[in-house]
Coordinates of N, CA and C in Angstrom, one line a residue:
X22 N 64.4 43.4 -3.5 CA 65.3 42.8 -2.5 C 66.8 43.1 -2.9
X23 N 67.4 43.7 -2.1 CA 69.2 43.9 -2.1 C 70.2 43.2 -1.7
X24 N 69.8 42.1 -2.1 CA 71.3 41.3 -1.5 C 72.6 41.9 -1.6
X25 N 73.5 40.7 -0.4 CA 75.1 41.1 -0.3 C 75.6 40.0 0.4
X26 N 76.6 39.7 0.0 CA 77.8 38.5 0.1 C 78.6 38.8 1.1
X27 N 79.0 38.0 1.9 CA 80.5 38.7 2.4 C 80.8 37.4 3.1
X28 N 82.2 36.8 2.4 CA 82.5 35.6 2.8 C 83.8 35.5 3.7
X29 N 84.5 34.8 4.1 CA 85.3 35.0 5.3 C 86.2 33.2 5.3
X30 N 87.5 33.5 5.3 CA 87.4 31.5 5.4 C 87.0 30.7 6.2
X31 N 86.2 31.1 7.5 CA 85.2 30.3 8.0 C 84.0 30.7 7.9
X32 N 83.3 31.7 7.1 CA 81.9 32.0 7.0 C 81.3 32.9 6.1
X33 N 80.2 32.3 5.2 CA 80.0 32.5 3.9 C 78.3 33.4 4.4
X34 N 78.1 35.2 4.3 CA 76.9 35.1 4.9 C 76.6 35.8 3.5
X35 N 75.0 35.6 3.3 CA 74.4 36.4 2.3 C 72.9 36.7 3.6
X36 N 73.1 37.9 3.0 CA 72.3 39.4 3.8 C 71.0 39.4 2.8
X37 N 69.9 39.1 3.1 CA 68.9 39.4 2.1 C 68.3 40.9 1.9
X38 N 68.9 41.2 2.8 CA 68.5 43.2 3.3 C 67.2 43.4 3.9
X39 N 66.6 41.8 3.7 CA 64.9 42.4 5.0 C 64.7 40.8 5.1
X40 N 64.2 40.9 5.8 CA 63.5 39.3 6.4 C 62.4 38.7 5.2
X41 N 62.2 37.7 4.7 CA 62.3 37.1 3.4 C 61.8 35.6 4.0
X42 N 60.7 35.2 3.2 CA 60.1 33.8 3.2 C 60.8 32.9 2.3
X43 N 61.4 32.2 3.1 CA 62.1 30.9 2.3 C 62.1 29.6 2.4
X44 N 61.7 29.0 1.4 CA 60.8 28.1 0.9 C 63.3 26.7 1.7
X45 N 62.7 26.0 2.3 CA 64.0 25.2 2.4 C 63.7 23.6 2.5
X46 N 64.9 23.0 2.8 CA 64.5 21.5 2.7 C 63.7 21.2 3.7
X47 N 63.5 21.6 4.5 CA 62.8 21.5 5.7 C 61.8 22.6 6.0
X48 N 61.0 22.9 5.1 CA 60.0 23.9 5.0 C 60.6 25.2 5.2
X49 N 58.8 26.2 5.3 CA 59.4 27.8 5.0 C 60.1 28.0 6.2
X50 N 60.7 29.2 6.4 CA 61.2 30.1 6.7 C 61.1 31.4 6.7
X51 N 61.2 32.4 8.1 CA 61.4 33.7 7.5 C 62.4 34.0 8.0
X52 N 64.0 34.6 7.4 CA 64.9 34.8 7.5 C 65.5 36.0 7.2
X53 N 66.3 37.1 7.7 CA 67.0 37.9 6.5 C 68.5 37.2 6.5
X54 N 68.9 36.2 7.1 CA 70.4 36.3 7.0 C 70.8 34.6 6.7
X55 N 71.3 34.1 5.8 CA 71.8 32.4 5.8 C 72.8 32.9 5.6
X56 N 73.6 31.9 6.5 CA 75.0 31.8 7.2 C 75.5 30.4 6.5
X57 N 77.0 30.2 6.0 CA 76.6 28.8 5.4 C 78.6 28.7 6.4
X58 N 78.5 27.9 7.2 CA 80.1 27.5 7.9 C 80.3 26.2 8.2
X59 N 81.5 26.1 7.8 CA 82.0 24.6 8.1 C 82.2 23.9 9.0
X60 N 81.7 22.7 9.0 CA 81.2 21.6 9.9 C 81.8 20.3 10.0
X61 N 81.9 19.2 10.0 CA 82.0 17.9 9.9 C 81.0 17.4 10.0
X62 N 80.1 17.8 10.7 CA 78.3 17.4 11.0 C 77.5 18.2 9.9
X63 N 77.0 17.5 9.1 CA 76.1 18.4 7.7 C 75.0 18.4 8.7
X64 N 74.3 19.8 8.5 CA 73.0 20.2 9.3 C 72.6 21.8 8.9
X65 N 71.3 21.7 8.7 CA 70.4 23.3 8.5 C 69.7 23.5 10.4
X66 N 70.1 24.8 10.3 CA 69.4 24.7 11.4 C 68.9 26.5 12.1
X67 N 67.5 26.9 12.7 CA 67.6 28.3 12.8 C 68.7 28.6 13.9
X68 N 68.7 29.3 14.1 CA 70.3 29.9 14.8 C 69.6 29.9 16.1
X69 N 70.3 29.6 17.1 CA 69.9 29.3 18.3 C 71.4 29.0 19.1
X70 N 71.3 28.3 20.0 CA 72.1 27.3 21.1 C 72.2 26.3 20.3
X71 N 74.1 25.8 20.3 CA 74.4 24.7 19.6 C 75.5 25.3 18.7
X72 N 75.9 24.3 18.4 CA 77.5 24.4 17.1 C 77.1 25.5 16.3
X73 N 78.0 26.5 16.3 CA 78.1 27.9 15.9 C 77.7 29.1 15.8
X74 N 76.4 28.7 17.4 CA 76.2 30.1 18.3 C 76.7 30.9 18.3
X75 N 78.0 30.6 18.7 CA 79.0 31.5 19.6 C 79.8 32.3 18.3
X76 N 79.9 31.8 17.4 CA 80.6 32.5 15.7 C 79.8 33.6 15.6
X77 N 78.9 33.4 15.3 CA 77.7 33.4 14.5 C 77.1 35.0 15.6
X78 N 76.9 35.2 16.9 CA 76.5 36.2 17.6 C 78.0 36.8 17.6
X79 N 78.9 36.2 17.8 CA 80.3 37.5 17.2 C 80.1 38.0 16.1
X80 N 79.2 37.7 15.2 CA 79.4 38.4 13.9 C 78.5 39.5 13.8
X81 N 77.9 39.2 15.3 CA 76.9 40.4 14.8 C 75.2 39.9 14.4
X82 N 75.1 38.6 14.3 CA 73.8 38.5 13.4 C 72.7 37.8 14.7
X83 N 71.5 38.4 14.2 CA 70.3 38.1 14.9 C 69.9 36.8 15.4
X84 N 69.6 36.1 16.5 CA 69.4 34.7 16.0 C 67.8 34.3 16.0
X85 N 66.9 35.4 15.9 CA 65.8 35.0 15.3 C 65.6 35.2 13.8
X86 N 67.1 36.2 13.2 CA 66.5 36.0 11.7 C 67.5 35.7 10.8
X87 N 68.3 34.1 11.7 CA 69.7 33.9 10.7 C 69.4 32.5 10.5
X88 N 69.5 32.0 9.3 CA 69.2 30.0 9.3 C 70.7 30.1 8.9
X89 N 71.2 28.7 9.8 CA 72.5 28.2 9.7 C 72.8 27.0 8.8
X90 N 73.7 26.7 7.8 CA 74.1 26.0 7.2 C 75.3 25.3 7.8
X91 N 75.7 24.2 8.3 CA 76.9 23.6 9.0 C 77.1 22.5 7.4
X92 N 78.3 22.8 6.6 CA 78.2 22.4 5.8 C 79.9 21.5 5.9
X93 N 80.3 20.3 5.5 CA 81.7 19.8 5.1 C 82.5 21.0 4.4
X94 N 82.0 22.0 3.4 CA 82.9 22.2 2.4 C 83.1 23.7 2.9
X95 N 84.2 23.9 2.5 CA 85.3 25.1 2.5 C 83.7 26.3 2.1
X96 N 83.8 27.1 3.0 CA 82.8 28.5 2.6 C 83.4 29.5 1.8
X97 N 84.7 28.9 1.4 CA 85.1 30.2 0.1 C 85.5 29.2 -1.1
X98 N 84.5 27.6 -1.3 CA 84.4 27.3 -2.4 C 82.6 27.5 -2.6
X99 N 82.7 28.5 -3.2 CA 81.4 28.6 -3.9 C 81.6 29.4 -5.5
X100 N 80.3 29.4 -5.8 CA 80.0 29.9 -7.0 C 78.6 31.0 -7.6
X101 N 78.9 31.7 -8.4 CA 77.6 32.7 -8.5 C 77.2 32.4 -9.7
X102 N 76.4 32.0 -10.4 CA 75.9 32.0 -11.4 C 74.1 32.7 -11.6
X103 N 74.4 33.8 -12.1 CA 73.0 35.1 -12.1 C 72.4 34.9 -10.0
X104 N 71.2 34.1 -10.3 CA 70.7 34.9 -9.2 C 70.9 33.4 -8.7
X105 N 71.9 32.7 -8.7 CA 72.0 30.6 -7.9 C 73.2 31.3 -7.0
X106 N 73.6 30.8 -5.8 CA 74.6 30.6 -4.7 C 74.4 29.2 -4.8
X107 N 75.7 28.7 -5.3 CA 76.2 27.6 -5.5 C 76.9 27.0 -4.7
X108 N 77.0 26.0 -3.5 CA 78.1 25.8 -2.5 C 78.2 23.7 -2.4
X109 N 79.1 23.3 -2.4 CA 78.9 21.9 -2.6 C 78.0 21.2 -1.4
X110 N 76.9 20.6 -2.0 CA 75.9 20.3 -1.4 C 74.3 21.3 -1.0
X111 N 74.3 22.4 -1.6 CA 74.2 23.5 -1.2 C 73.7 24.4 -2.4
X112 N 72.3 24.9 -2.4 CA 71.9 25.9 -3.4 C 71.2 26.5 -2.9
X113 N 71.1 28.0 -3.4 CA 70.2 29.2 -2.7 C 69.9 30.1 -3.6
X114 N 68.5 29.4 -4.5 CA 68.2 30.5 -4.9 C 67.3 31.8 -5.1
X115 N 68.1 32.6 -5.4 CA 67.6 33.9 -5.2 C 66.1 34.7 -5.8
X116 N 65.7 33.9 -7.3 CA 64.8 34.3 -8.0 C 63.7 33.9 -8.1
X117 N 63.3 33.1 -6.6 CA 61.9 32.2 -6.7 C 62.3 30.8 -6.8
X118 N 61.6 29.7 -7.1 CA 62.2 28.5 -7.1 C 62.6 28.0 -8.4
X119 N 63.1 27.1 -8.4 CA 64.4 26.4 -9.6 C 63.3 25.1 -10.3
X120 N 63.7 25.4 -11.8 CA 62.6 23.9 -12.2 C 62.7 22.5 -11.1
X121 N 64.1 22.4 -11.0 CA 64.6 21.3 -10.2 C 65.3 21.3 -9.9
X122 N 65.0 20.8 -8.1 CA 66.4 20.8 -7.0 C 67.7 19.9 -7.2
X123 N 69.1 21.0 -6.7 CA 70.2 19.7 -7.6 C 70.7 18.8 -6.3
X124 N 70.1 19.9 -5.1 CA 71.0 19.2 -4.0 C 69.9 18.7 -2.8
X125 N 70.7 18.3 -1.7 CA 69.6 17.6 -0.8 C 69.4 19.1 -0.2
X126 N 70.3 20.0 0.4 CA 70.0 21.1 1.1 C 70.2 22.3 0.1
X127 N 68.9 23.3 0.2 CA 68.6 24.4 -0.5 C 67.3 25.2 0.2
X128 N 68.0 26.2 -0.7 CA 66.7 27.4 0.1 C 66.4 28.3 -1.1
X129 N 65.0 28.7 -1.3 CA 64.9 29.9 -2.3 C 63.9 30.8 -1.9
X130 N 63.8 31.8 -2.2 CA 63.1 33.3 -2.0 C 62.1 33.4 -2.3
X131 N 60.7 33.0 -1.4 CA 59.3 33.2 -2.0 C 59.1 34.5 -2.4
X132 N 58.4 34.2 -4.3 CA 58.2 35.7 -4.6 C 56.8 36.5 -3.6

């Protein structure tokens, strides 16, 4: 898998490079694209009709294979640490799943 980052100060997307089972708080998923943008309303949600449709298909991205993150915090406060995307409230990781979840909303990459 090739990931890629490209954050923006309203939108934080990581590109998995192929569509990818992911394991989230709200069960699997097959996605290639989580989108993580700021909200006032905290919500996961697959990309569809609704708060940030309209961003989100300007950018270009599929909406059968983008899960949305509507998160309170700034999308260009994050953090990389090896293969974790760190975002307050918010973890995505990349290498299979984590001994233990730190936050309420997270997503990781079925091997």
């Amino acid at each position: 898998m090739q990931a890629s980052l490209k954050v923006t100060p309203k939108l934080l997307l990581l590109d998995l490079g192929e569509v990818c089972r992911l394991v989230t708080q709200d069960g699997p998923r097959l996605v290639r694209y989580v989108a993580v943008m700021r909200s006032a309303q905290t919500s996961c949600v697959r990309m569809g009709r609704g708060a940030g449709h309209a961003h989100l298909m300007r950018a270009g991205l599929p909406p059968g294979e983008t899960l949305l993150y509507a998160l309170p915090a700034d999308p260009l406060d994050f953090e990389q640490e090896g293969s974790v995307l760190r975002l307050p409230g918010l973890r995505l990781y990349l290498a299979g799943p984590p001994e233990f979840v730190e936050t309420p909303f997270y997503a990781w990459v079925e091997p």
